[in-house]
Amino acid sequence: MAGGFVSQTPGVRNYNYKLTPKVFVTCFIGAFGGLIFGYDLGISGGVTQMEPFLEEFFPYVYKKMKNAHENEYCRFDSQLLTLFTSSLYLAALVSSLFASTITRVFGRKWSMFLGGFTFFIGSAFNGFAQNIAMLLIGRILLGFGVGFANQSVPVYLSEMAPPNLRGAFNNGFQVAIIFGIVVATIINYFTAQLKGNIGWRISLGLACVPAMMIMIGALILPDTPNSLIERGFTEDAKKMLQSIRGTSEVDEEFQDLIDASEESKQVKHPWKNIMLPRYRPQLIMTCFIPFFQQLTGINVITFYAPVLFQTLGFGSKASLLSAMVTGIIELLCTFVSVFTVDRFGRRVLFLQGGIQMLISQIAIGVMIGVKFGTVGTGNIGKTDANLIVALICIYVAGFAWSWGPLGWLVPSEISPLEIRSAAQAINVAVNMFFTFLVAQLFLTMLCHMKFGLFFFFAVFVFIMTIFIYLMLPETKNVPIEEMNRVWKAHWFWGRFIPDEAVGVSAAEMQQKSV
């Protein structure tokens, strides 16, 4: 797969490269960082509906669940129970801010290693937990691991991948997340059938496996040329670039990396500089894309799929099985994005996925409203239950090839080197904050908003789809250090980008594209 690429953005350079085994293997291993996030997303929802776990740590919720026949919407409503799930994401928010400095000073791979290490310690606390305090300490340590991994892995993948395949390789992170969710759901399905406390302990303790995978992977991975240049290892960076591009003719791309690094060295305070008008497009996107990603409502499905299905009248075993099915569908549909994102572009997938999610969410809300009304009582037949599961699968599929992978890809590829670590830290922090908020409030919102909760998320899906249509330019096939040209050509963002940031002619500046 040699050669350059065709870009629709004026003035963007074409580089020479091949798809080498080295870049494929490094990106494959690097994507392991998504496993820890995915495993936790999948495991926590299943564990919180296991009766021995609830009886051990949340006896109030256990009794309420057993006697909640009068209101299905409120049977799991407990702030302490949701704190078990959501505390991780608050910790991830805090750690992602520190991770940006470590990623910039020591390199991407060591930030990944530290993420795996703290996640490993957290899994031990949770697997051997004897009280709520140990559970919460374990969750906080897991959160530190997720924060470091989510901050460094997408940047690592974007910097290693060739420009025309950056979307596919970066989406490997989302594939790893969904694979972790599926594996966790399968484990929950079998451990839930074990007697006593051994089941939930196995589920929580096995989080050490993906943690070890990312630690070992980080030790054997090379650092990116961008990071090596940033830290002063110029000769090593050129050799690495030649190695991953499969050609010795990398002078043009290498010079662009050098220029970007020299410019980044002029920025002493990236957290202050990212507030400057010239970085306004990146700042807005790294805030709004993760914000909207969580307001799709996907984590309602991911965190609490077993709880949600049980609320809809499924038995405990059937709930876990249904959650497993939706997870497998999400994994398969994520590959749609892997194989199409660099062909059709980011905008097409964002827009199509948004429309699909909007329609399915409205349909789910209508069906649940008809069956349970506002009082939360009633029965749901097998046919209707299966139809709701099908609609949830359609919704999950739309997310899996749009906002799921692209919510990580786009923020990681749009920022220049001088603010890249800070921008990715903001992306992760905003993502984790709203993940925490949704996780903490969902069961309460379900109890009070009832079926209207699905309409609530549908409104945000509509807003975010309009936002993407108007405000996000197409970034496919554009080298990561050439991204300013895309913003300069945009009808709205172009006014913020100074001419010297792109170095193209005035005639080219007149060629606008959305």
Coordinates of C-alpha atoms in Angstrom, one line a residue:
M1 CA 0.0 0.0 0.0
A2 CA 2.6 2.5 -1.1
G3 CA 2.3 6.0 -2.4
G4 CA 0.6 9.2 -1.3
F5 CA -3.0 10.3 -1.1
V6 CA -5.4 12.8 -2.5
S7 CA -6.6 15.5 -0.1
Q8 CA -9.5 17.9 -0.7
T9 CA -7.8 20.6 1.4
P10 CA -5.8 23.1 -0.5
G11 CA -2.0 23.1 0.0
V12 CA -1.8 19.8 2.0
R13 CA 1.4 17.9 1.2
N14 CA 1.6 14.4 0.0
Y15 CA 4.0 12.1 1.8
N16 CA 5.6 8.8 0.6
Y17 CA 4.9 5.8 2.7
K18 CA 4.0 2.1 2.8
L19 CA 1.9 0.1 5.2
T20 CA 4.6 -1.7 7.1
P21 CA 4.3 -4.6 9.4
K22 CA 6.0 -2.6 12.1
V23 CA 3.4 0.2 12.1
F24 CA 0.6 -2.4 12.0
V25 CA 2.0 -4.3 15.0
T26 CA 2.8 -1.2 17.1
C27 CA -0.6 0.2 16.6
F28 CA -2.2 -3.1 17.3
I29 CA -0.3 -3.4 20.6
G30 CA -0.9 0.3 21.4
A31 CA -4.6 -0.2 21.0
F32 CA -4.4 -2.6 24.0
G33 CA -4.8 0.6 26.1
G34 CA -8.5 0.5 25.3
L35 CA -9.0 -2.9 26.9
I36 CA -8.8 -1.6 30.5
F37 CA -11.5 1.0 29.8
G38 CA -13.7 -1.4 28.0
Y39 CA -13.3 -4.2 30.6
D40 CA -14.4 -1.9 33.4
L41 CA -17.4 -0.5 31.4
G42 CA -18.6 -4.0 30.8
I43 CA -17.9 -5.5 34.2
S44 CA -19.3 -2.9 36.5
G45 CA -22.9 -3.0 35.2
G46 CA -23.1 -6.8 35.5
V47 CA -21.6 -6.9 38.9
T48 CA -24.0 -4.3 40.3
Q49 CA -27.0 -6.6 39.5
M50 CA -25.4 -9.7 41.1
E51 CA -27.4 -10.5 44.2
P52 CA -24.5 -11.7 46.3
F53 CA -22.6 -8.5 45.6
L54 CA -25.6 -6.3 46.4
E55 CA -26.3 -8.3 49.6
E56 CA -22.7 -8.0 50.7
F57 CA -22.2 -4.2 50.1
F58 CA -25.5 -2.7 49.3
P59 CA -28.1 -4.5 51.4
Y60 CA -30.6 -1.6 51.2
V61 CA -30.6 -1.8 47.3
Y62 CA -30.9 -5.6 47.5
K63 CA -34.0 -5.4 49.7
K64 CA -35.5 -2.7 47.5
M65 CA -34.9 -4.7 44.4
K66 CA -36.7 -7.7 45.9
N67 CA -39.7 -5.6 46.8
A68 CA -39.8 -3.2 43.8
H69 CA -42.8 -4.7 42.0
E70 CA -44.7 -1.5 42.3
N71 CA -42.3 0.7 40.3
E72 CA -39.9 -0.9 37.9
Y73 CA -38.2 2.4 37.1
C74 CA -36.9 2.9 40.7
R75 CA -35.9 -0.6 41.7
F76 CA -32.1 0.1 41.6
D77 CA -32.1 3.8 42.5
S78 CA -29.2 4.3 45.0
Q79 CA -26.6 7.1 45.0
L80 CA -24.2 4.8 46.9
L81 CA -24.5 2.1 44.3
T82 CA -24.0 4.5 41.4
L83 CA -21.0 6.0 43.2
F84 CA -19.3 2.5 43.0
T85 CA -19.6 2.8 39.2
S86 CA -19.0 6.5 38.7
S87 CA -16.1 7.2 41.2
L88 CA -13.7 5.7 38.6
Y89 CA -14.5 8.3 36.1
L90 CA -14.0 11.2 38.5
A91 CA -10.6 9.8 39.3
A92 CA -9.9 9.4 35.5
L93 CA -10.7 13.1 35.1
V94 CA -8.2 14.2 37.6
S95 CA -5.4 11.8 36.5
S96 CA -5.8 12.8 32.8
L97 CA -4.7 16.3 33.7
F98 CA -1.5 15.1 35.2
A99 CA -1.1 12.5 32.4
S100 CA -0.6 15.3 29.8
T101 CA 2.6 16.4 31.5
I102 CA 4.0 12.8 31.8
T103 CA 3.0 12.1 28.2
R104 CA 4.8 15.2 26.9
V105 CA 8.0 14.9 29.1
F106 CA 8.6 11.2 29.2
G107 CA 6.8 10.0 26.1
R108 CA 3.5 8.3 25.2
K109 CA 4.5 4.8 26.1
W110 CA 5.4 5.5 29.7
S111 CA 2.1 7.2 30.3
M112 CA 0.5 4.0 29.0
F113 CA 2.6 1.8 31.3
L114 CA 1.6 3.9 34.4
G115 CA -2.0 3.6 33.4
G116 CA -1.7 -0.2 33.2
F117 CA 0.1 -0.4 36.6
T118 CA -2.4 1.7 38.6
F119 CA -5.3 -0.3 37.0
F120 CA -3.6 -3.5 38.1
I121 CA -3.3 -2.3 41.7
G122 CA -7.0 -1.2 41.6
S123 CA -8.1 -4.6 40.3
A124 CA -6.5 -6.3 43.3
F125 CA -8.3 -3.9 45.8
N126 CA -11.6 -4.7 44.2
G127 CA -11.1 -8.4 43.9
F128 CA -10.2 -8.8 47.6
A129 CA -12.6 -6.0 48.9
Q130 CA -14.0 -6.6 52.3
N131 CA -15.9 -3.3 52.7
I132 CA -17.1 -0.2 50.8
A133 CA -13.9 1.7 51.5
M134 CA -11.8 -1.0 49.7
L135 CA -14.2 -1.0 46.8
L136 CA -14.0 2.8 46.4
I137 CA -10.2 2.9 46.7
G138 CA -10.0 0.2 44.1
R139 CA -12.3 2.1 41.8
I140 CA -10.2 5.3 42.2
L141 CA -7.0 3.5 41.3
L142 CA -8.8 2.0 38.3
G143 CA -9.8 5.5 37.3
F144 CA -6.2 6.7 37.5
G145 CA -5.3 3.9 35.1
V146 CA -8.1 4.8 32.7
G147 CA -7.2 8.5 32.7
F148 CA -3.5 7.8 31.8
A149 CA -4.4 5.3 29.1
N150 CA -7.1 7.3 27.5
Q151 CA -4.9 10.4 27.4
S152 CA -1.9 8.7 25.8
V153 CA -3.2 5.9 23.5
P154 CA -5.2 7.9 21.0
V155 CA -2.4 10.3 20.5
Y156 CA 0.1 7.5 20.1
L157 CA -2.0 5.8 17.5
S158 CA -2.6 9.1 15.6
E159 CA 1.1 9.9 15.5
M160 CA 2.3 6.4 14.4
A161 CA -0.3 5.8 11.7
P162 CA 0.2 6.9 8.1
P163 CA -2.1 9.9 7.2
N164 CA -4.4 8.0 4.9
L165 CA -5.0 5.2 7.4
R166 CA -5.0 7.2 10.6
G167 CA -8.7 6.8 11.1
A168 CA -8.6 3.0 10.8
F169 CA -5.6 2.6 13.1
N170 CA -6.9 5.1 15.7
N171 CA -10.3 3.3 15.7
G172 CA -8.4 0.3 17.0
F173 CA -8.6 2.0 20.3
Q174 CA -12.4 1.9 20.2
V175 CA -12.3 -1.8 18.9
A176 CA -10.2 -2.6 22.0
I177 CA -12.7 -0.8 24.3
I178 CA -15.7 -2.7 22.8
F179 CA -13.7 -6.0 22.9
G180 CA -13.1 -5.4 26.6
I181 CA -16.8 -4.8 27.1
V182 CA -17.8 -8.0 25.3
V183 CA -15.2 -10.1 27.2
A184 CA -16.4 -8.6 30.5
T185 CA -20.0 -9.3 29.7
I186 CA -19.3 -12.9 28.9
I187 CA -17.3 -13.3 32.1
N188 CA -20.2 -11.8 34.1
Y189 CA -22.7 -14.2 32.4
F190 CA -20.8 -17.2 33.8
T191 CA -19.6 -15.8 37.1
A192 CA -23.2 -14.7 38.0
Q193 CA -24.1 -18.4 38.1
L194 CA -21.6 -19.2 40.8
K195 CA -22.7 -19.5 44.3
G196 CA -21.7 -17.1 47.0
N197 CA -19.3 -14.2 46.7
I198 CA -16.8 -15.9 44.4
G199 CA -18.5 -14.8 41.2
W200 CA -18.2 -11.0 41.6
R201 CA -14.7 -11.3 43.0
I202 CA -13.6 -13.2 39.9
S203 CA -15.2 -10.6 37.6
L204 CA -13.6 -7.6 39.4
G205 CA -10.2 -9.4 40.0
L206 CA -9.8 -10.4 36.3
A207 CA -9.3 -6.7 35.5
C208 CA -5.6 -7.5 36.2
V209 CA -5.4 -9.3 32.9
P210 CA -5.9 -6.3 30.5
A211 CA -3.8 -4.3 32.9
M212 CA -0.9 -6.6 32.5
M213 CA -1.4 -6.6 28.7
I214 CA -1.0 -2.9 28.5
M215 CA 2.0 -2.8 30.8
I216 CA 3.8 -5.5 28.8
G217 CA 2.8 -3.8 25.5
A218 CA 4.1 -0.4 26.7
L219 CA 7.5 -1.9 27.6
I220 CA 8.0 -3.3 24.1
L221 CA 6.5 -0.5 22.0
P222 CA 8.8 2.2 20.4
D223 CA 8.0 5.8 21.0
T224 CA 6.5 8.0 18.2
P225 CA 8.7 10.2 16.0
N226 CA 6.8 13.2 17.2
S227 CA 7.5 12.4 20.8
L228 CA 11.2 11.6 20.2
I229 CA 11.6 15.0 18.4
E230 CA 9.8 16.8 21.2
R231 CA 12.2 15.3 23.7
G232 CA 15.3 16.1 21.6
F233 CA 16.1 12.6 20.1
T234 CA 16.2 13.9 16.5
E235 CA 18.3 11.1 14.9
D236 CA 16.3 8.4 16.6
A237 CA 13.1 10.1 15.4
K238 CA 14.2 10.0 11.8
K239 CA 15.2 6.4 12.0
M240 CA 11.8 5.6 13.6
L241 CA 9.9 7.5 10.9
Q242 CA 11.8 5.7 8.1
S243 CA 11.0 2.4 9.8
I244 CA 7.3 2.9 10.2
R245 CA 6.9 4.5 6.8
G246 CA 8.8 1.8 5.0
T247 CA 11.0 4.2 3.0
S248 CA 14.1 6.3 3.4
E249 CA 12.4 9.2 1.6
V250 CA 10.8 10.9 4.6
D251 CA 12.6 14.2 4.5
E252 CA 9.5 16.2 3.8
E253 CA 7.4 14.7 6.5
F254 CA 10.4 14.7 8.9
Q255 CA 10.9 18.4 8.3
D256 CA 7.2 19.1 9.0
L257 CA 7.7 17.3 12.3
I258 CA 10.8 19.3 13.1
D259 CA 9.0 22.6 12.3
A260 CA 6.1 21.6 14.5
S261 CA 8.4 20.7 17.3
E262 CA 10.3 24.0 17.0
E263 CA 7.0 25.9 17.1
S264 CA 5.9 23.9 20.1
K265 CA 9.0 24.8 22.0
Q266 CA 8.0 28.4 21.8
V267 CA 4.9 27.5 23.8
K268 CA 6.0 27.4 27.4
H269 CA 2.5 27.1 28.9
P270 CA 0.3 24.9 26.6
W271 CA -2.6 25.1 29.1
K272 CA -2.5 28.9 28.8
N273 CA -1.8 29.0 25.0
I274 CA -4.7 26.7 24.1
M275 CA -7.0 29.5 25.2
L276 CA -5.6 31.8 22.5
P277 CA -7.9 32.6 19.5
R278 CA -5.7 30.7 17.0
Y279 CA -6.5 27.4 18.9
R280 CA -10.2 28.2 19.3
P281 CA -11.3 25.4 16.8
Q282 CA -9.3 22.7 18.7
L283 CA -10.5 23.9 22.1
I284 CA -14.1 23.9 21.1
M285 CA -13.9 20.5 19.5
T286 CA -12.0 18.9 22.3
C287 CA -14.7 20.1 24.7
F288 CA -17.9 19.5 22.7
I289 CA -17.1 16.2 21.0
P290 CA -16.5 14.3 24.3
F291 CA -19.4 16.2 25.9
F292 CA -21.8 15.1 23.1
Q293 CA -20.4 11.6 23.0
Q294 CA -21.5 11.0 26.6
L295 CA -24.9 12.7 26.0
T296 CA -25.7 10.2 23.3
G297 CA -26.9 8.1 26.2
I298 CA -24.6 5.2 25.2
N299 CA -23.3 4.7 28.7
V300 CA -26.8 4.2 29.9
I301 CA -26.6 1.0 27.8
T302 CA -23.0 0.2 28.5
F303 CA -22.9 0.7 32.3
Y304 CA -26.4 -0.5 33.1
A305 CA -27.4 -2.8 30.3
P306 CA -28.1 -5.8 32.6
V307 CA -29.8 -3.5 35.1
L308 CA -31.8 -1.8 32.3
F309 CA -32.9 -5.2 30.8
Q310 CA -33.9 -6.4 34.3
T311 CA -35.9 -3.3 34.8
L312 CA -37.7 -4.1 31.5
G313 CA -38.8 -7.4 32.9
F314 CA -36.0 -9.8 31.9
G315 CA -34.6 -12.3 34.4
S316 CA -31.1 -11.9 35.8
K317 CA -29.6 -14.5 33.4
A318 CA -31.6 -13.2 30.4
S319 CA -30.5 -9.6 31.2
L320 CA -26.8 -10.6 31.1
L321 CA -27.4 -12.5 27.9
S322 CA -29.1 -9.6 26.3
A323 CA -26.3 -7.3 27.4
M324 CA -23.8 -9.7 25.8
V325 CA -25.6 -9.7 22.5
T326 CA -25.6 -5.9 22.3
G327 CA -21.9 -5.9 23.2
I328 CA -21.1 -8.3 20.4
I329 CA -23.1 -6.2 17.9
E330 CA -21.3 -3.1 19.0
L331 CA -17.9 -4.8 18.5
L332 CA -18.9 -6.0 15.0
C333 CA -20.2 -2.6 14.0
T334 CA -17.1 -0.8 15.2
F335 CA -15.2 -2.6 12.4
V336 CA -17.5 -0.9 9.9
S337 CA -15.9 2.4 11.1
V338 CA -12.4 0.9 10.9
F339 CA -12.9 0.0 7.2
T340 CA -14.9 3.0 6.1
V341 CA -13.6 6.0 8.1
D342 CA -10.7 6.7 5.8
R343 CA -12.8 6.1 2.7
F344 CA -16.0 8.0 3.3
G345 CA -14.6 10.4 6.0
R346 CA -15.5 11.4 9.5
R347 CA -18.5 13.6 8.7
V348 CA -20.5 11.0 6.8
L349 CA -20.2 8.5 9.7
F350 CA -21.0 11.1 12.3
L351 CA -24.2 12.3 10.5
Q352 CA -25.5 8.8 9.5
G353 CA -24.9 7.4 13.0
G354 CA -26.6 10.4 14.6
I355 CA -29.7 10.0 12.5
Q356 CA -29.9 6.2 13.3
M357 CA -29.4 6.8 17.0
L358 CA -32.1 9.5 17.1
I359 CA -34.8 7.4 15.4
S360 CA -34.1 4.3 17.5
Q361 CA -34.0 6.2 20.8
I362 CA -37.4 7.8 20.1
A363 CA -38.8 4.4 19.3
I364 CA -37.4 2.9 22.5
G365 CA -38.9 5.7 24.6
V366 CA -42.3 5.3 23.0
M367 CA -42.4 1.5 23.5
I368 CA -41.3 1.7 27.2
G369 CA -43.8 4.6 27.8
V370 CA -46.6 2.5 26.3
K371 CA -45.8 -0.5 28.4
F372 CA -44.9 1.0 31.8
G373 CA -46.5 4.5 31.5
T374 CA -45.5 7.1 34.1
V375 CA -46.2 4.9 37.2
G376 CA -43.7 2.2 36.3
T377 CA -46.1 -0.7 36.5
G378 CA -47.1 -3.2 33.9
N379 CA -45.9 -6.2 32.1
I380 CA -44.0 -6.5 28.9
G381 CA -44.5 -9.5 26.6
K382 CA -41.8 -11.6 25.0
T383 CA -42.4 -10.1 21.5
D384 CA -42.3 -6.5 22.8
A385 CA -39.2 -7.2 24.9
N386 CA -37.4 -8.7 21.9
L387 CA -38.4 -5.7 19.8
I388 CA -36.9 -3.3 22.4
V389 CA -33.7 -5.3 22.4
A390 CA -33.6 -5.1 18.6
L391 CA -34.1 -1.3 18.8
I392 CA -31.3 -1.0 21.4
C393 CA -29.0 -3.0 19.0
I394 CA -29.8 -0.6 16.1
Y395 CA -29.0 2.3 18.4
V396 CA -25.7 0.6 19.5
A397 CA -24.8 -0.1 15.9
G398 CA -25.2 3.6 15.0
F399 CA -23.0 4.6 17.9
A400 CA -20.4 1.9 17.2
W401 CA -19.5 3.3 13.7
S402 CA -19.9 7.0 14.5
W403 CA -19.7 8.7 17.9
G404 CA -17.9 5.7 19.6
P405 CA -14.7 5.6 17.6
L406 CA -14.8 9.1 16.1
G407 CA -15.3 10.6 19.6
W408 CA -11.7 9.5 20.3
L409 CA -10.2 9.8 16.8
V410 CA -11.1 13.4 15.9
P411 CA -9.9 15.2 19.1
S412 CA -6.6 13.2 18.9
E413 CA -5.8 14.2 15.3
I414 CA -6.8 17.9 15.1
S415 CA -4.4 19.7 17.4
P416 CA -0.8 20.9 16.6
L417 CA 2.0 19.4 18.6
E418 CA 2.5 22.5 20.9
I419 CA -1.0 22.0 22.4
R420 CA -1.6 18.3 21.6
S421 CA -1.1 16.8 25.1
A422 CA -3.1 19.6 26.7
A423 CA -5.9 19.2 24.2
Q424 CA -6.1 15.5 24.6
A425 CA -6.1 15.9 28.4
I426 CA -9.1 18.3 28.1
N427 CA -10.8 15.7 25.8
V428 CA -10.3 12.9 28.4
A429 CA -11.2 15.2 31.3
V430 CA -14.5 16.4 29.7
N431 CA -15.3 12.8 28.6
M432 CA -14.7 11.4 32.1
F433 CA -16.6 14.3 33.8
F434 CA -19.8 13.6 31.8
T435 CA -19.2 9.9 32.0
F436 CA -19.2 10.3 35.8
L437 CA -22.2 12.6 35.7
V438 CA -24.3 10.2 33.6
A439 CA -23.2 7.2 35.6
Q440 CA -24.0 8.9 38.9
L441 CA -27.4 10.3 37.8
F442 CA -28.8 7.7 35.4
L443 CA -30.6 5.5 37.9
T444 CA -32.1 8.5 39.6
M445 CA -33.0 10.1 36.3
L446 CA -34.7 6.8 35.2
C447 CA -36.6 6.8 38.5
H448 CA -37.9 10.3 38.0
M449 CA -37.9 10.9 34.2
K450 CA -39.0 7.4 33.5
F451 CA -39.3 6.7 29.7
G452 CA -38.8 10.4 29.1
L453 CA -35.1 9.8 29.8
F454 CA -34.7 8.3 26.3
F455 CA -36.3 11.4 24.8
F456 CA -33.9 13.5 26.9
F457 CA -30.9 11.9 25.2
A458 CA -32.6 12.0 21.8
V459 CA -32.7 15.8 22.0
F460 CA -29.0 15.9 22.5
V461 CA -28.4 13.5 19.6
F462 CA -30.3 15.9 17.4
I463 CA -28.3 18.9 18.6
M464 CA -25.0 17.2 18.2
T465 CA -25.8 16.0 14.6
I466 CA -26.5 19.6 13.6
F467 CA -23.3 20.7 15.4
I468 CA -21.2 18.2 13.3
Y469 CA -22.9 19.2 10.1
L470 CA -22.1 22.9 10.6
M471 CA -18.9 23.0 12.6
L472 CA -16.7 20.0 11.8
P473 CA -14.6 20.0 8.6
E474 CA -13.5 16.8 7.0
T475 CA -10.1 15.6 8.3
K476 CA -9.6 12.3 6.4
N477 CA -6.2 11.9 4.7
V478 CA -4.7 15.1 6.1
P479 CA -1.3 14.7 7.8
I480 CA -1.6 15.4 11.5
E481 CA 0.9 18.3 11.4
E482 CA -0.9 19.8 8.4
M483 CA -4.3 20.1 10.1
N484 CA -4.3 23.9 10.4
R485 CA -5.0 24.0 6.7
V486 CA -8.3 22.3 7.2
W487 CA -9.4 24.8 9.8
K488 CA -8.2 27.7 7.7
A489 CA -10.4 26.5 4.8
H490 CA -13.5 26.2 7.0
W491 CA -16.3 28.8 6.6
F492 CA -16.4 29.7 10.3
W493 CA -13.1 28.6 11.9
G494 CA -10.9 30.1 9.2
R495 CA -11.2 33.6 10.8
F496 CA -9.3 32.3 13.9
I497 CA -6.3 30.8 12.1
P498 CA -3.5 33.2 11.2
D499 CA -2.0 33.0 7.7
E500 CA 1.4 32.1 9.0
A501 CA 0.0 29.0 10.7
V502 CA -0.6 27.4 7.3
G503 CA 1.8 29.1 4.9
V504 CA -0.3 29.0 1.8
S505 CA -1.2 31.6 -0.8
A506 CA -4.0 34.1 -0.6
A507 CA -5.6 32.4 -3.6
E508 CA -5.7 29.1 -1.7
M509 CA -7.3 30.9 1.2
Q510 CA -10.3 31.8 -0.9
Q511 CA -11.1 28.1 -1.5
K512 CA -13.4 27.3 1.4
S513 CA -14.7 23.9 2.3
V514 CA -17.0 22.7 5.1

